[in-house]
């Protein structure tokens, strides 16, 4: 392994682009491969075993393409497959999880909404997190799969998007919501619209920055941080080979 090797970032589709954007800001000298598994998306409605297998297969592909570290930029795949992937592969494999901790620690009272996929909310990783905080605060868990297809179809701030936001959140609109946790990387593209949606103007939190900072620390400790001055490379792969997704990923990346 050497410093010039790639950082692999993957998701079921376009959501992980939100993490890639953060990584490009914090680690601009690194080379990246982004893998969007649009052929198998969405992950949130599959079984845990299916998503675990997909996660392992994608890690294998990324390692064959010379990745020195992998970021599973998908809360669902992290819940289903990160543990097993870490037992199989000997490069750093990072994941993302709903940022409930910062939501609790940075707000004093009020309800906390966690938006994620069904699987993320049901799996052990989130359950453990929820159990830590459930006595302290009212935590409202909302599985929101329609947000995933909405982003994949590029509805970010139009009437269609507003109707789906109403569908999930209307009843909380005027409530005392102090934080909204975006527990799915797709939802991060809704950050501004969600902030403005609630009367209480809640703190909107996600786990991307924490994960990228962690990646930086790990690469530093392993002496794998690329501090070269050559322009960094970015390869974008989508498993469906459909140009629509390549265009979508690029659109979201440069948004
Ligand atoms: N971006 C995803 C996540 O963070 C997965 C969405 C899906 O494919 O259902 O959970």
CSV table of C-alpha atoms and ligand atoms in Angstrom, one decimal:
chain,number,residue,atom,x,y,z
A,1,UNK,CA,0.0,0.0,0.0
A,2,UNK,CA,1.2,3.5,-0.7
A,3,UNK,CA,0.2,7.1,-0.2
A,4,UNK,CA,-0.9,7.5,-3.9
A,5,UNK,CA,-3.4,4.7,-3.6
A,6,UNK,CA,-7.1,5.5,-3.7
A,7,UNK,CA,-9.7,6.2,-1.1
A,8,UNK,CA,-12.8,4.2,-2.1
A,9,UNK,CA,-16.1,5.8,-1.2
A,10,UNK,CA,-19.3,3.9,-1.9
A,11,UNK,CA,-23.0,4.1,-1.5
A,12,UNK,CA,-26.1,2.5,-3.0
A,13,UNK,CA,-26.3,5.5,-5.3
A,14,UNK,CA,-25.9,9.2,-5.1
A,15,UNK,CA,-26.0,9.7,-1.3
A,16,UNK,CA,-22.3,9.1,-0.7
A,17,UNK,CA,-21.5,12.0,-3.0
A,18,UNK,CA,-22.3,14.2,0.1
A,19,UNK,CA,-19.5,12.5,1.9
A,20,UNK,CA,-17.1,12.6,-1.0
A,21,UNK,CA,-17.7,16.4,-1.1
A,22,UNK,CA,-16.6,16.7,2.5
A,23,UNK,CA,-13.6,14.4,1.9
A,24,UNK,CA,-12.5,16.5,-1.1
A,25,UNK,CA,-12.5,19.6,1.2
A,26,UNK,CA,-10.6,18.1,4.1
A,27,UNK,CA,-8.3,15.8,2.1
A,28,UNK,CA,-7.9,17.5,-1.2
A,29,UNK,CA,-4.6,15.7,-2.1
A,30,UNK,CA,-6.0,12.2,-2.0
A,31,UNK,CA,-7.1,10.2,-5.0
A,32,UNK,CA,-10.6,8.9,-4.9
A,33,UNK,CA,-12.8,6.2,-6.5
A,34,UNK,CA,-16.6,6.8,-6.0
A,35,UNK,CA,-18.7,3.7,-6.5
A,36,UNK,CA,-22.5,4.1,-6.6
A,37,UNK,CA,-24.3,0.8,-6.7
A,38,UNK,CA,-27.3,2.2,-8.6
A,39,UNK,CA,-28.0,-1.2,-10.1
A,40,UNK,CA,-28.9,-2.6,-6.7
A,41,UNK,CA,-30.3,0.5,-5.1
A,42,UNK,CA,-32.1,1.2,-2.8
A,43,UNK,CA,-30.5,-0.8,-0.1
A,44,UNK,CA,-32.9,0.2,2.7
A,45,UNK,CA,-35.6,-2.2,1.7
A,46,UNK,CA,-33.3,-5.2,1.1
A,47,UNK,CA,-32.5,-7.9,3.8
A,48,UNK,CA,-29.5,-7.4,6.0
A,49,UNK,CA,-27.8,-10.4,4.3
A,50,UNK,CA,-28.3,-9.0,0.9
A,51,UNK,CA,-26.8,-5.6,1.8
A,52,UNK,CA,-23.9,-7.4,3.7
A,53,UNK,CA,-23.1,-9.4,0.6
A,54,UNK,CA,-23.2,-6.3,-1.6
A,55,UNK,CA,-20.9,-4.5,0.8
A,56,UNK,CA,-18.3,-7.3,0.8
A,57,UNK,CA,-18.4,-7.5,-3.0
A,58,UNK,CA,-17.9,-3.7,-3.5
A,59,UNK,CA,-15.1,-3.7,-0.9
A,60,UNK,CA,-13.4,-6.5,-3.0
A,61,UNK,CA,-13.8,-4.5,-6.2
A,62,UNK,CA,-12.4,-1.4,-4.6
A,63,UNK,CA,-9.4,-3.2,-3.1
A,64,UNK,CA,-8.6,-4.7,-6.5
A,65,UNK,CA,-8.6,-1.2,-7.8
A,66,UNK,CA,-5.8,-0.2,-5.3
A,67,UNK,CA,-7.7,1.4,-2.5
A,68,UNK,CA,-5.8,2.0,0.7
A,69,UNK,CA,-9.0,2.8,2.7
A,70,UNK,CA,-12.7,2.5,2.1
A,71,UNK,CA,-15.5,4.7,3.4
A,72,UNK,CA,-18.9,3.1,3.4
A,73,UNK,CA,-20.8,6.3,2.8
A,74,UNK,CA,-24.1,4.7,3.5
A,75,UNK,CA,-25.7,4.2,6.9
A,76,UNK,CA,-27.6,1.2,5.7
A,77,UNK,CA,-24.5,-0.7,4.4
A,78,UNK,CA,-22.6,0.3,7.4
A,79,UNK,CA,-25.2,-1.2,9.7
A,80,UNK,CA,-25.5,-4.4,7.6
A,81,UNK,CA,-21.9,-5.0,6.4
A,82,UNK,CA,-19.2,-2.9,8.1
A,83,UNK,CA,-18.5,-5.4,10.9
A,84,UNK,CA,-18.0,-8.4,8.5
A,85,UNK,CA,-16.0,-6.3,6.0
A,86,UNK,CA,-13.6,-5.4,8.8
A,87,UNK,CA,-13.0,-9.1,9.6
A,88,UNK,CA,-12.2,-9.9,6.0
A,89,UNK,CA,-10.1,-7.0,4.7
A,90,UNK,CA,-7.0,-5.6,6.2
A,91,UNK,CA,-7.3,-2.0,5.1
A,92,UNK,CA,-9.2,0.7,7.1
A,93,UNK,CA,-12.9,0.4,6.5
A,94,UNK,CA,-14.9,3.3,7.9
A,95,UNK,CA,-18.6,3.7,8.0
A,96,UNK,CA,-21.2,6.3,8.9
A,97,UNK,CA,-23.9,6.2,11.5
A,98,UNK,CA,-26.8,8.5,12.5
A,99,UNK,CA,-25.2,11.4,14.3
A,100,UNK,CA,-27.5,11.2,17.4
A,101,UNK,CA,-24.7,11.9,19.9
A,102,UNK,CA,-23.9,15.4,18.5
A,103,UNK,CA,-27.7,16.1,18.2
A,104,UNK,CA,-28.2,15.4,21.9
A,105,UNK,CA,-25.0,17.1,23.0
A,106,UNK,CA,-25.5,20.3,21.0
A,107,UNK,CA,-29.1,21.0,22.0
A,108,UNK,CA,-30.6,21.4,25.4
A,109,UNK,CA,-34.2,20.4,25.1
A,110,UNK,CA,-36.8,19.7,22.4
A,111,UNK,CA,-37.5,16.6,20.4
A,112,UNK,CA,-35.0,15.0,18.1
A,113,UNK,CA,-36.1,13.5,14.8
A,114,UNK,CA,-34.0,10.8,13.2
A,115,UNK,CA,-34.5,10.2,9.5
A,116,UNK,CA,-33.0,7.1,8.0
A,117,UNK,CA,-33.9,3.9,6.2
A,118,UNK,CA,-35.9,1.1,7.8
A,119,UNK,CA,-32.9,-1.1,8.0
A,120,UNK,CA,-30.7,1.5,9.7
A,121,UNK,CA,-33.3,2.2,12.3
A,122,UNK,CA,-33.8,-1.5,13.0
A,123,UNK,CA,-30.2,-2.7,13.1
A,124,UNK,CA,-28.1,-3.2,16.2
A,125,UNK,CA,-25.8,-0.2,15.5
A,126,UNK,CA,-28.6,2.4,15.8
A,127,UNK,CA,-30.4,0.5,18.5
A,128,UNK,CA,-27.4,0.7,20.7
A,129,UNK,CA,-27.1,4.4,20.1
A,130,UNK,CA,-30.8,5.0,20.7
A,131,UNK,CA,-30.7,3.1,24.0
A,132,UNK,CA,-28.0,5.4,25.3
A,133,UNK,CA,-30.1,8.5,24.8
A,134,UNK,CA,-33.7,7.5,24.9
A,135,UNK,CA,-34.1,8.3,28.6
A,136,UNK,CA,-32.7,11.8,28.2
A,137,UNK,CA,-34.6,13.1,25.2
A,138,UNK,CA,-37.7,12.4,23.1
A,139,UNK,CA,-36.3,10.8,20.0
A,140,UNK,CA,-38.7,10.3,17.0
A,141,UNK,CA,-37.5,7.7,14.5
A,142,UNK,CA,-38.9,8.1,11.0
A,143,UNK,CA,-38.0,5.7,8.2
A,144,UNK,CA,-38.1,7.7,5.1
A,145,UNK,CA,-37.4,5.5,2.0
A,146,UNK,CA,-39.2,7.9,-0.4
A,147,UNK,CA,-36.5,10.5,0.2
A,148,UNK,CA,-33.9,8.1,-1.3
A,149,UNK,CA,-35.8,7.7,-4.6
A,150,UNK,CA,-36.6,11.4,-4.6
A,151,UNK,CA,-32.9,12.3,-4.5
A,152,UNK,CA,-32.0,9.6,-7.1
A,153,UNK,CA,-34.6,11.3,-9.3
A,154,UNK,CA,-33.0,14.7,-8.7
A,155,UNK,CA,-36.0,16.2,-6.8
A,156,UNK,CA,-34.1,18.4,-4.3
A,157,UNK,CA,-36.3,21.5,-3.9
A,158,UNK,CA,-39.4,21.3,-6.0
A,159,UNK,CA,-43.1,20.7,-5.5
A,160,UNK,CA,-42.5,16.9,-5.7
A,161,UNK,CA,-39.9,17.1,-2.9
A,162,UNK,CA,-42.1,19.4,-0.8
A,163,UNK,CA,-45.0,17.0,-1.0
A,164,UNK,CA,-42.8,14.1,0.2
A,165,UNK,CA,-41.4,16.2,3.0
A,166,UNK,CA,-45.0,17.0,4.0
A,167,UNK,CA,-45.9,13.3,3.8
A,168,UNK,CA,-43.2,12.4,6.5
A,169,UNK,CA,-42.9,15.6,8.5
A,170,UNK,CA,-46.1,17.7,8.4
A,171,UNK,CA,-47.2,16.7,11.8
A,172,UNK,CA,-44.0,17.9,13.4
A,173,UNK,CA,-43.7,21.1,11.4
A,174,UNK,CA,-44.8,23.5,14.2
A,175,UNK,CA,-43.5,21.3,17.0
A,176,UNK,CA,-40.5,22.0,19.3
A,177,UNK,CA,-37.9,20.1,17.3
A,178,UNK,CA,-34.4,20.9,18.4
A,179,UNK,CA,-32.5,18.7,16.0
A,180,UNK,CA,-33.0,16.6,12.9
A,181,UNK,CA,-30.5,13.8,12.4
A,182,UNK,CA,-29.9,12.9,8.7
A,183,UNK,CA,-29.2,9.2,9.1
A,184,UNK,CA,-29.0,8.5,5.5
A,185,UNK,CA,-26.4,10.1,3.2
A,186,UNK,CA,-29.0,10.8,0.5
A,187,UNK,CA,-30.9,13.1,2.9
A,188,UNK,CA,-27.9,15.4,3.4
A,189,UNK,CA,-28.9,17.1,0.1
A,190,UNK,CA,-32.1,18.1,1.9
A,191,UNK,CA,-30.3,19.9,4.7
A,192,UNK,CA,-31.4,23.5,3.8
A,193,UNK,CA,-34.9,22.7,2.8
A,194,UNK,CA,-35.4,20.7,6.1
A,195,UNK,CA,-33.9,23.5,8.2
A,196,UNK,CA,-36.3,26.0,6.7
A,197,UNK,CA,-39.3,23.6,6.9
A,198,UNK,CA,-39.6,23.4,10.7
A,199,UNK,CA,-40.9,26.4,12.6
A,200,UNK,CA,-38.3,25.8,15.4
A,201,UNK,CA,-35.3,26.0,12.9
A,202,UNK,CA,-33.6,22.9,14.3
A,203,UNK,CA,-30.0,21.9,14.2
A,204,UNK,CA,-29.5,19.6,11.3
A,205,UNK,CA,-26.8,17.1,11.9
A,206,UNK,CA,-25.1,14.4,9.9
A,207,UNK,CA,-22.1,12.1,10.3
A,208,UNK,CA,-20.0,13.0,7.3
A,209,UNK,CA,-17.6,15.4,8.8
A,210,UNK,CA,-16.9,13.2,11.8
A,211,UNK,CA,-16.2,10.2,9.5
A,212,UNK,CA,-13.9,12.2,7.2
A,213,UNK,CA,-12.0,13.6,10.2
A,214,UNK,CA,-11.6,10.1,11.5
A,215,UNK,CA,-10.3,8.9,8.1
A,216,UNK,CA,-7.7,11.7,8.2
A,217,UNK,CA,-6.5,10.6,11.7
A,218,UNK,CA,-6.3,6.9,10.6
A,219,UNK,CA,-4.4,7.7,7.5
A,220,UNK,CA,-2.0,10.0,9.4
A,221,UNK,CA,-1.4,7.3,12.0
A,222,UNK,CA,-0.6,4.7,9.3
A,223,UNK,CA,1.6,7.2,7.5
A,224,UNK,CA,-0.7,6.9,4.5
A,225,UNK,CA,-1.8,10.5,4.1
A,226,UNK,CA,-1.2,11.8,0.6
A,227,UNK,CA,0.4,15.2,0.9
A,228,UNK,CA,1.6,15.2,-2.7
A,229,UNK,CA,1.0,18.3,-4.8
A,230,UNK,CA,-0.1,16.5,-7.9
A,231,UNK,CA,-3.7,17.1,-8.9
A,232,UNK,CA,-5.8,14.4,-7.3
A,233,UNK,CA,-7.7,11.8,-9.3
A,234,UNK,CA,-11.3,11.1,-9.1
A,235,UNK,CA,-12.9,8.0,-10.8
A,236,UNK,CA,-16.6,7.7,-10.7
A,237,UNK,CA,-18.2,4.3,-11.2
A,238,UNK,CA,-21.9,3.4,-11.3
A,239,UNK,CA,-22.8,-0.3,-11.3
A,240,UNK,CA,-25.7,0.2,-13.7
A,241,UNK,CA,-23.6,1.7,-16.5
A,242,UNK,CA,-26.4,4.1,-17.1
A,243,UNK,CA,-25.2,7.6,-18.0
A,244,UNK,CA,-28.1,9.1,-16.1
A,245,UNK,CA,-26.4,8.2,-12.8
A,246,UNK,CA,-22.9,9.4,-13.8
A,247,UNK,CA,-24.6,12.8,-14.7
A,248,UNK,CA,-26.5,12.8,-11.4
A,249,UNK,CA,-23.4,12.1,-9.3
A,250,UNK,CA,-21.5,14.9,-11.1
A,251,UNK,CA,-24.4,17.3,-10.7
A,252,UNK,CA,-24.6,16.7,-7.0
A,253,UNK,CA,-20.8,16.8,-6.6
A,254,UNK,CA,-20.5,20.2,-8.1
A,255,UNK,CA,-23.7,21.6,-6.6
B,1,LIG,N1,-27.5,6.4,1.3
B,1,LIG,C1,-28.0,5.3,2.0
B,1,LIG,C2,-27.9,5.4,3.5
B,1,LIG,O1,-27.1,6.2,4.0
B,1,LIG,C3,-28.9,4.2,1.5
B,1,LIG,C4,-30.2,4.5,0.9
B,1,LIG,C5,-30.8,3.3,0.3
B,1,LIG,O2,-30.2,2.8,-0.7
B,1,LIG,O3,-31.8,2.9,0.7
B,1,LIG,O4,-28.5,4.8,4.3
